[in-house]
mmCIF file of C-alpha atoms in Angstrom:
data_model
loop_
_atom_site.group_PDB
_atom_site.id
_atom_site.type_symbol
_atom_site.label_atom_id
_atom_site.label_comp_id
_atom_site.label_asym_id
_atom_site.label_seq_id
_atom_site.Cartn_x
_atom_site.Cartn_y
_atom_site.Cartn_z
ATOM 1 C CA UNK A 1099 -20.361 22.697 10.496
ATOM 2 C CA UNK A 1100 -16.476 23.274 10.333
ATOM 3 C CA UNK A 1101 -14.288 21.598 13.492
ATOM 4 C CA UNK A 1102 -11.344 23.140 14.700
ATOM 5 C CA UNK A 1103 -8.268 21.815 14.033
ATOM 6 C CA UNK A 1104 -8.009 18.298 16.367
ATOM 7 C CA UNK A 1105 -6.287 19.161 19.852
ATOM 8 C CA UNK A 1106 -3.237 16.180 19.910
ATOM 9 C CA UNK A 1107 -1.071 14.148 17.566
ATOM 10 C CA UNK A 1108 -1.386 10.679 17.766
ATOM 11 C CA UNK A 1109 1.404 8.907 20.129
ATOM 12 C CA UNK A 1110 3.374 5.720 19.798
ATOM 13 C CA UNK A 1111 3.687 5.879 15.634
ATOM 14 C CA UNK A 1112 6.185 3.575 14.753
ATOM 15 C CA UNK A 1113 7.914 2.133 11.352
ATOM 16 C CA UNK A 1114 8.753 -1.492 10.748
ATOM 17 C CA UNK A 1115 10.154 -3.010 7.420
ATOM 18 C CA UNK A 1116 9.323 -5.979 6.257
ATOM 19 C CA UNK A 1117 11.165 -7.069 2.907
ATOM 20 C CA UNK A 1118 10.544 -3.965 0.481
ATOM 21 C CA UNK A 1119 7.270 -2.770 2.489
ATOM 22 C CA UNK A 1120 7.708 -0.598 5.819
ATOM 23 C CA UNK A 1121 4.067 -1.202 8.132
ATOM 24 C CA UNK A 1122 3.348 2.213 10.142
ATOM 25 C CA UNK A 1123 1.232 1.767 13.183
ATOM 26 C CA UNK A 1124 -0.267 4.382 15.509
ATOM 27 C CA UNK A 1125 -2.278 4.849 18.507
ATOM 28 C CA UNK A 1126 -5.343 7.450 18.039
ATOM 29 C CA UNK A 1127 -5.236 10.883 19.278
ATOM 30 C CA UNK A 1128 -6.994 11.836 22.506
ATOM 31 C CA UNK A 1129 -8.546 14.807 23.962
ATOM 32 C CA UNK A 1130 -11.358 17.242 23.222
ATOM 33 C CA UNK A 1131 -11.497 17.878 19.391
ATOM 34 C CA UNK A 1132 -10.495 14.399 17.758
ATOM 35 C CA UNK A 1133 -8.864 14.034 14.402
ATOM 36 C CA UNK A 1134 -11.486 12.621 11.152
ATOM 37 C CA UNK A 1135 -8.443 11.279 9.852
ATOM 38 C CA UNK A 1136 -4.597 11.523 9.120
ATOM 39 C CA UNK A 1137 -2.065 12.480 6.466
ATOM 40 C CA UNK A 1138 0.945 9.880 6.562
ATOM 41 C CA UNK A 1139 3.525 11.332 4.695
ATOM 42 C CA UNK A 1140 6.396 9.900 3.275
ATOM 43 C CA UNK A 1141 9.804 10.476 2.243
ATOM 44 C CA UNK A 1142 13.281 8.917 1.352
ATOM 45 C CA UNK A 1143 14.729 12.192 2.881
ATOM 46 C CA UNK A 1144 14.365 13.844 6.531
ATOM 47 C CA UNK A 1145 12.902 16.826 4.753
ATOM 48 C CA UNK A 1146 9.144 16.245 5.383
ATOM 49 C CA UNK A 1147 7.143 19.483 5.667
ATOM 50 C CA UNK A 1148 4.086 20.211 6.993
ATOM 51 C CA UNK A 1149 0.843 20.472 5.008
ATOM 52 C CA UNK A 1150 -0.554 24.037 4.790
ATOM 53 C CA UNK A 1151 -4.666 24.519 6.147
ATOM 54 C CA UNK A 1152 -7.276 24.283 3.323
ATOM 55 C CA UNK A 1153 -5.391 22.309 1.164
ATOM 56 C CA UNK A 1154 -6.068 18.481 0.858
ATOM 57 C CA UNK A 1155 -2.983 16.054 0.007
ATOM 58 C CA UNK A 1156 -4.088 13.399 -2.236
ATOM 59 C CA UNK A 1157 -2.849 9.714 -1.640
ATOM 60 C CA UNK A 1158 0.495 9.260 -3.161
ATOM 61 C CA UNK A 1159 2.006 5.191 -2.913
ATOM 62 C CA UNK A 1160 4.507 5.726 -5.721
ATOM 63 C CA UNK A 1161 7.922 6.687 -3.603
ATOM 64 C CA UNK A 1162 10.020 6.297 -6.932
ATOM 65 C CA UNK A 1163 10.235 9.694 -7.018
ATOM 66 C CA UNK A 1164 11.451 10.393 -2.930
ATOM 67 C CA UNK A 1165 7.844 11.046 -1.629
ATOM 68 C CA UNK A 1166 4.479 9.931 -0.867
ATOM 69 C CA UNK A 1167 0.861 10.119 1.469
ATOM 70 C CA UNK A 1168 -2.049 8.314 2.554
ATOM 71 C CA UNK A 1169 -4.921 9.654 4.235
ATOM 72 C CA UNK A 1170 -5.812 7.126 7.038
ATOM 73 C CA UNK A 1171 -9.379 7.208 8.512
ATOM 74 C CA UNK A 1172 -9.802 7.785 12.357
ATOM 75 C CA UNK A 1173 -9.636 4.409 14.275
ATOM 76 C CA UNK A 1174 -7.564 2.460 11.678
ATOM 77 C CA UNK A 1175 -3.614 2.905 13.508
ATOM 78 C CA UNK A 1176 -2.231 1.540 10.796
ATOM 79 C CA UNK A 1177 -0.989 1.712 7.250
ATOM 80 C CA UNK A 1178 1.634 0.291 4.425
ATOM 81 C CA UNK A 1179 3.632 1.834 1.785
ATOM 82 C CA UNK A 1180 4.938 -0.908 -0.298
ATOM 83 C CA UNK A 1181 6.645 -1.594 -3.583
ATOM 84 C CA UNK A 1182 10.245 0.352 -1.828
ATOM 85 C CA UNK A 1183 13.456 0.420 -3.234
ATOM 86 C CA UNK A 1184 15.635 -1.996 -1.480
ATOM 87 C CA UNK A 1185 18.468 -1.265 1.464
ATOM 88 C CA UNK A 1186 16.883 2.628 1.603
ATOM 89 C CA UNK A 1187 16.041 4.513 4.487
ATOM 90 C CA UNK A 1188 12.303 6.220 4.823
ATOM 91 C CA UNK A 1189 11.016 8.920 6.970
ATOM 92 C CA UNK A 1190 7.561 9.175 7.876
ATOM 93 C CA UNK A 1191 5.524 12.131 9.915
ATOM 94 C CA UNK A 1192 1.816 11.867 10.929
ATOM 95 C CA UNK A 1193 -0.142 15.070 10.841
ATOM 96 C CA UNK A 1194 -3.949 14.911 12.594
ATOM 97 C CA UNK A 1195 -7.154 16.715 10.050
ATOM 98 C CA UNK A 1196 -10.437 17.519 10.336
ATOM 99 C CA UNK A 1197 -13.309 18.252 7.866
ATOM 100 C CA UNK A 1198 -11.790 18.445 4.247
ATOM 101 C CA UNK A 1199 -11.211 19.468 0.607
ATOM 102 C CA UNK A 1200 -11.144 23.751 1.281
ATOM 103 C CA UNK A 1201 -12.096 23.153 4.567
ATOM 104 C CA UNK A 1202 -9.101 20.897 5.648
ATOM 105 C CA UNK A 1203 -8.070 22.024 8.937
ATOM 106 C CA UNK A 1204 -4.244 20.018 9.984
ATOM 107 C CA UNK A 1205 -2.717 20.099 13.251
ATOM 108 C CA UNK A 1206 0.513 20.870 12.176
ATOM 109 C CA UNK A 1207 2.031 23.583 15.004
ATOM 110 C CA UNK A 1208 4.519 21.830 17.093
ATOM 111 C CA UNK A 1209 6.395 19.068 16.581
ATOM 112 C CA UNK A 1210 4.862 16.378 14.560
ATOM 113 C CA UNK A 1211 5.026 11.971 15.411
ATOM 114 C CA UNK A 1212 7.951 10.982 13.057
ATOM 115 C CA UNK A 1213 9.458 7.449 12.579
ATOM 116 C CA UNK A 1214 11.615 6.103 10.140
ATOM 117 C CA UNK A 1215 12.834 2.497 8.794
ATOM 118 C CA UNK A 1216 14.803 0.808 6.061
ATOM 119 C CA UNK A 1217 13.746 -1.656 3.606
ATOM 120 C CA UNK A 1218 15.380 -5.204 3.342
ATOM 121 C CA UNK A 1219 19.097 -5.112 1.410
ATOM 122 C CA UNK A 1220 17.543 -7.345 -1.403
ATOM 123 C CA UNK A 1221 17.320 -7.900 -4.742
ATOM 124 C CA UNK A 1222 14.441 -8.461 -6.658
ATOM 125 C CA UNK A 1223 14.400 -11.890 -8.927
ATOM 126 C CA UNK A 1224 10.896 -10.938 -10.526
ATOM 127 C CA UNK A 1225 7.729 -8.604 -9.717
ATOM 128 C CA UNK A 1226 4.353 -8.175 -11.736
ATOM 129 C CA UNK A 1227 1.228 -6.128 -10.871
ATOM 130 C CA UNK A 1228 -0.508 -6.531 -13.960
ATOM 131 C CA UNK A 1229 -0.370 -2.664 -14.741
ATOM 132 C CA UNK A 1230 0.757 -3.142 -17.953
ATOM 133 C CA UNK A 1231 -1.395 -6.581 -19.284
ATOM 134 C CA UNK A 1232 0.455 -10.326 -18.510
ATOM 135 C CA UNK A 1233 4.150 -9.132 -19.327
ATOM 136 C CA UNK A 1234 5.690 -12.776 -19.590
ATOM 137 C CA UNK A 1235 3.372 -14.390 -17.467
ATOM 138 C CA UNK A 1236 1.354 -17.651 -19.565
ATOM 139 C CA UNK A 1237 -2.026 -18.134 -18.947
ATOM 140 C CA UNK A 1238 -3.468 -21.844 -18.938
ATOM 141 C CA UNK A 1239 -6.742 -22.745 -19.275
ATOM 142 C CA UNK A 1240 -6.982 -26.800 -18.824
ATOM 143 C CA UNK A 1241 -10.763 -27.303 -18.330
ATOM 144 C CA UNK A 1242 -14.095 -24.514 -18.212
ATOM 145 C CA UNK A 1243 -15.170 -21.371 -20.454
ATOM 146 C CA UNK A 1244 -14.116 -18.587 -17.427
ATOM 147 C CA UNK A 1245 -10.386 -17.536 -18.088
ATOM 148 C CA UNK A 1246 -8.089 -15.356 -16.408
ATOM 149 C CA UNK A 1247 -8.723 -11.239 -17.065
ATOM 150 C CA UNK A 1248 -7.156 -8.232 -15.508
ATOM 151 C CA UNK A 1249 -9.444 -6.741 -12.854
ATOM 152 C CA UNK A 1250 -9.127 -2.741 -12.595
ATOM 153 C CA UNK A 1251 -10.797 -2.582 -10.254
ATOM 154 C CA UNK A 1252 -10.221 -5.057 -7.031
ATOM 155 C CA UNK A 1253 -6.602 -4.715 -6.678
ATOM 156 C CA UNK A 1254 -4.272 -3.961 -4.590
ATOM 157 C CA UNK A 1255 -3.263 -0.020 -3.842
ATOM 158 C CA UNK A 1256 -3.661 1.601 -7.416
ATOM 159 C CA UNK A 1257 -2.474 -1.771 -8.980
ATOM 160 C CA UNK A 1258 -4.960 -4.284 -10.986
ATOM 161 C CA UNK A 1259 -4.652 -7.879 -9.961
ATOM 162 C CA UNK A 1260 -5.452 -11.148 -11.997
ATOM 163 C CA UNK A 1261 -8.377 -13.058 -11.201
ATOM 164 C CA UNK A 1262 -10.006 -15.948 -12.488
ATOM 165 C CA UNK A 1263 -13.404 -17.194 -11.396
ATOM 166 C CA UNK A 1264 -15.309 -19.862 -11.967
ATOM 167 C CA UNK A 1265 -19.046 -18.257 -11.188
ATOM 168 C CA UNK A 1266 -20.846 -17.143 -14.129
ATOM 169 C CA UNK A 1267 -24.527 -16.808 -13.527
ATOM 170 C CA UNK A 1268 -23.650 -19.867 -11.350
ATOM 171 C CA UNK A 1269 -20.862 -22.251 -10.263
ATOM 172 C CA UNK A 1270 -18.889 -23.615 -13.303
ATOM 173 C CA UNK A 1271 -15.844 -26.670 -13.545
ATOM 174 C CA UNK A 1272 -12.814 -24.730 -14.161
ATOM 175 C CA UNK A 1273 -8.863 -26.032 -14.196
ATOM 176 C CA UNK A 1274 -6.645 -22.639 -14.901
ATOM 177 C CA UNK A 1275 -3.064 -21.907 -14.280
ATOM 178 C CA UNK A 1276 -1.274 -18.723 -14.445
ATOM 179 C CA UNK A 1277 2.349 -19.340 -14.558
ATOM 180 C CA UNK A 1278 5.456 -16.930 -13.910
ATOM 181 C CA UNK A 1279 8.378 -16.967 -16.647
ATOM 182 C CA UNK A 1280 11.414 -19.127 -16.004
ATOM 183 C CA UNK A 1281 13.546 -18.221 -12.966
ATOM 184 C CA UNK A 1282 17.303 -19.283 -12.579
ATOM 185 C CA UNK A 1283 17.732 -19.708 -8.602
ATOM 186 C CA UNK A 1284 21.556 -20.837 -9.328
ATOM 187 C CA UNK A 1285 22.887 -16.977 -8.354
ATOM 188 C CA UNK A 1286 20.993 -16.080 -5.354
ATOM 189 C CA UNK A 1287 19.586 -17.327 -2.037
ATOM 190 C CA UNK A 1288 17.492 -17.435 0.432
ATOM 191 C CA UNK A 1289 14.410 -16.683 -2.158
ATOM 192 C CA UNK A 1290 10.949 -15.227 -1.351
ATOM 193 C CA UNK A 1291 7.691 -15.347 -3.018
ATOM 194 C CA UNK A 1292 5.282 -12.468 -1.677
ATOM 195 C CA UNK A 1293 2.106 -12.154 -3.394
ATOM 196 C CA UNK A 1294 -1.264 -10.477 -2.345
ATOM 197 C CA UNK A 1295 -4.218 -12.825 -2.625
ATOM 198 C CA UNK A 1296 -8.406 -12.549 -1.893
ATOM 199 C CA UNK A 1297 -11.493 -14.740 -2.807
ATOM 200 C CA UNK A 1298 -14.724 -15.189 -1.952
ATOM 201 C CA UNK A 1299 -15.081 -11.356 -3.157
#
């Protein structure tokens, strides 16, 4: 059947930047119709409007052009919007659903959890997410047959990510690099190397 719309917003939702990502954390809402999940919505303006009933916001972690969303399950509290611009403010506002797709059913009367942060005043040296193949990256393959490849499909967000693997059917020697292009340090300081990273599948 269809649930009403959940009774309470979430409490304690905060923002916190760290480098050119801002973490949002929550604490579930309470009371006698809970949430299924939440719409996070994002913006590099304090203009953020409330989704209308019956329609479903898709996820949305490009902010390049002032605004995104994620739809956060029930019990999570937390979620990341990363890839910012640098030294720019972001406001964020929570909004509580149940069911979904025509059936979406917000609670969006009141006055909706809001937070807001700003990304670190950096500048960025060099970043690759492998949407568009290797760019300058080299790929070095010393010893075994497996090679580096893009995978579509384990990544990070709605980014690929480059893996190389040495199982094939069964456990194979394998000596590959993938190496970044040159990078002059002589004008900046301070560097950083961030980089998302999973094995064992």
């Amino acid at each position: 059947g269809v649930s009403p719309e959940p009774t309470n917003y979430p409490t304690d939702f905060t923002a916190q930047a760290a480098g050119i990502s801002i973490n949002l954390d929550w604490t579930d809402a309470i009371g006698d119709e809970l949430p299924n999940a939440y719409l996070v919505l994002a913006s590099t303006e304090d203009n953020i409007i409330a989704p209308a009933d019956g329609t479903a916001v898709a996820d949305d972690t490009d902010l390049s052009d002032g605004s995104g969303a994620l739809n956060i399950g029930y019990g999570t509290e937390m979620c990341t919007f990363g890839d910012l611009g640098t030294n720019t403010p972001y406001y964020f506002k929570i909004y509580p659903y149940t069911n979904g797709g025509a059936d979406i059913d917000y609670k969006n009367d009141g006055t909706a959890p809001s937070a807001t942060a700003t990304t670190a005043d950096i500048s960025v040296i060099l970043s690759q997410n492998f949407n568009d193949g290797w760019g300058d990256w080299s790929r070095i393959n010393v010893d075994g047959d497996q090679e580096w490849e893009i995978d579509e499909i384990h990544g990070v967000g709605d980014t690929p990510c480059a893996k190389c693997t040495g199982y094939d059917g069964q456990a194979y020697a394998n000596e590959d690099w993938l190496i970044s292009p040159p990078l002059n340090f002589d004008n900046t300081q301070n560097e950083v190397l961030n980089f998302w990273t999973a094995d064992a599948y």
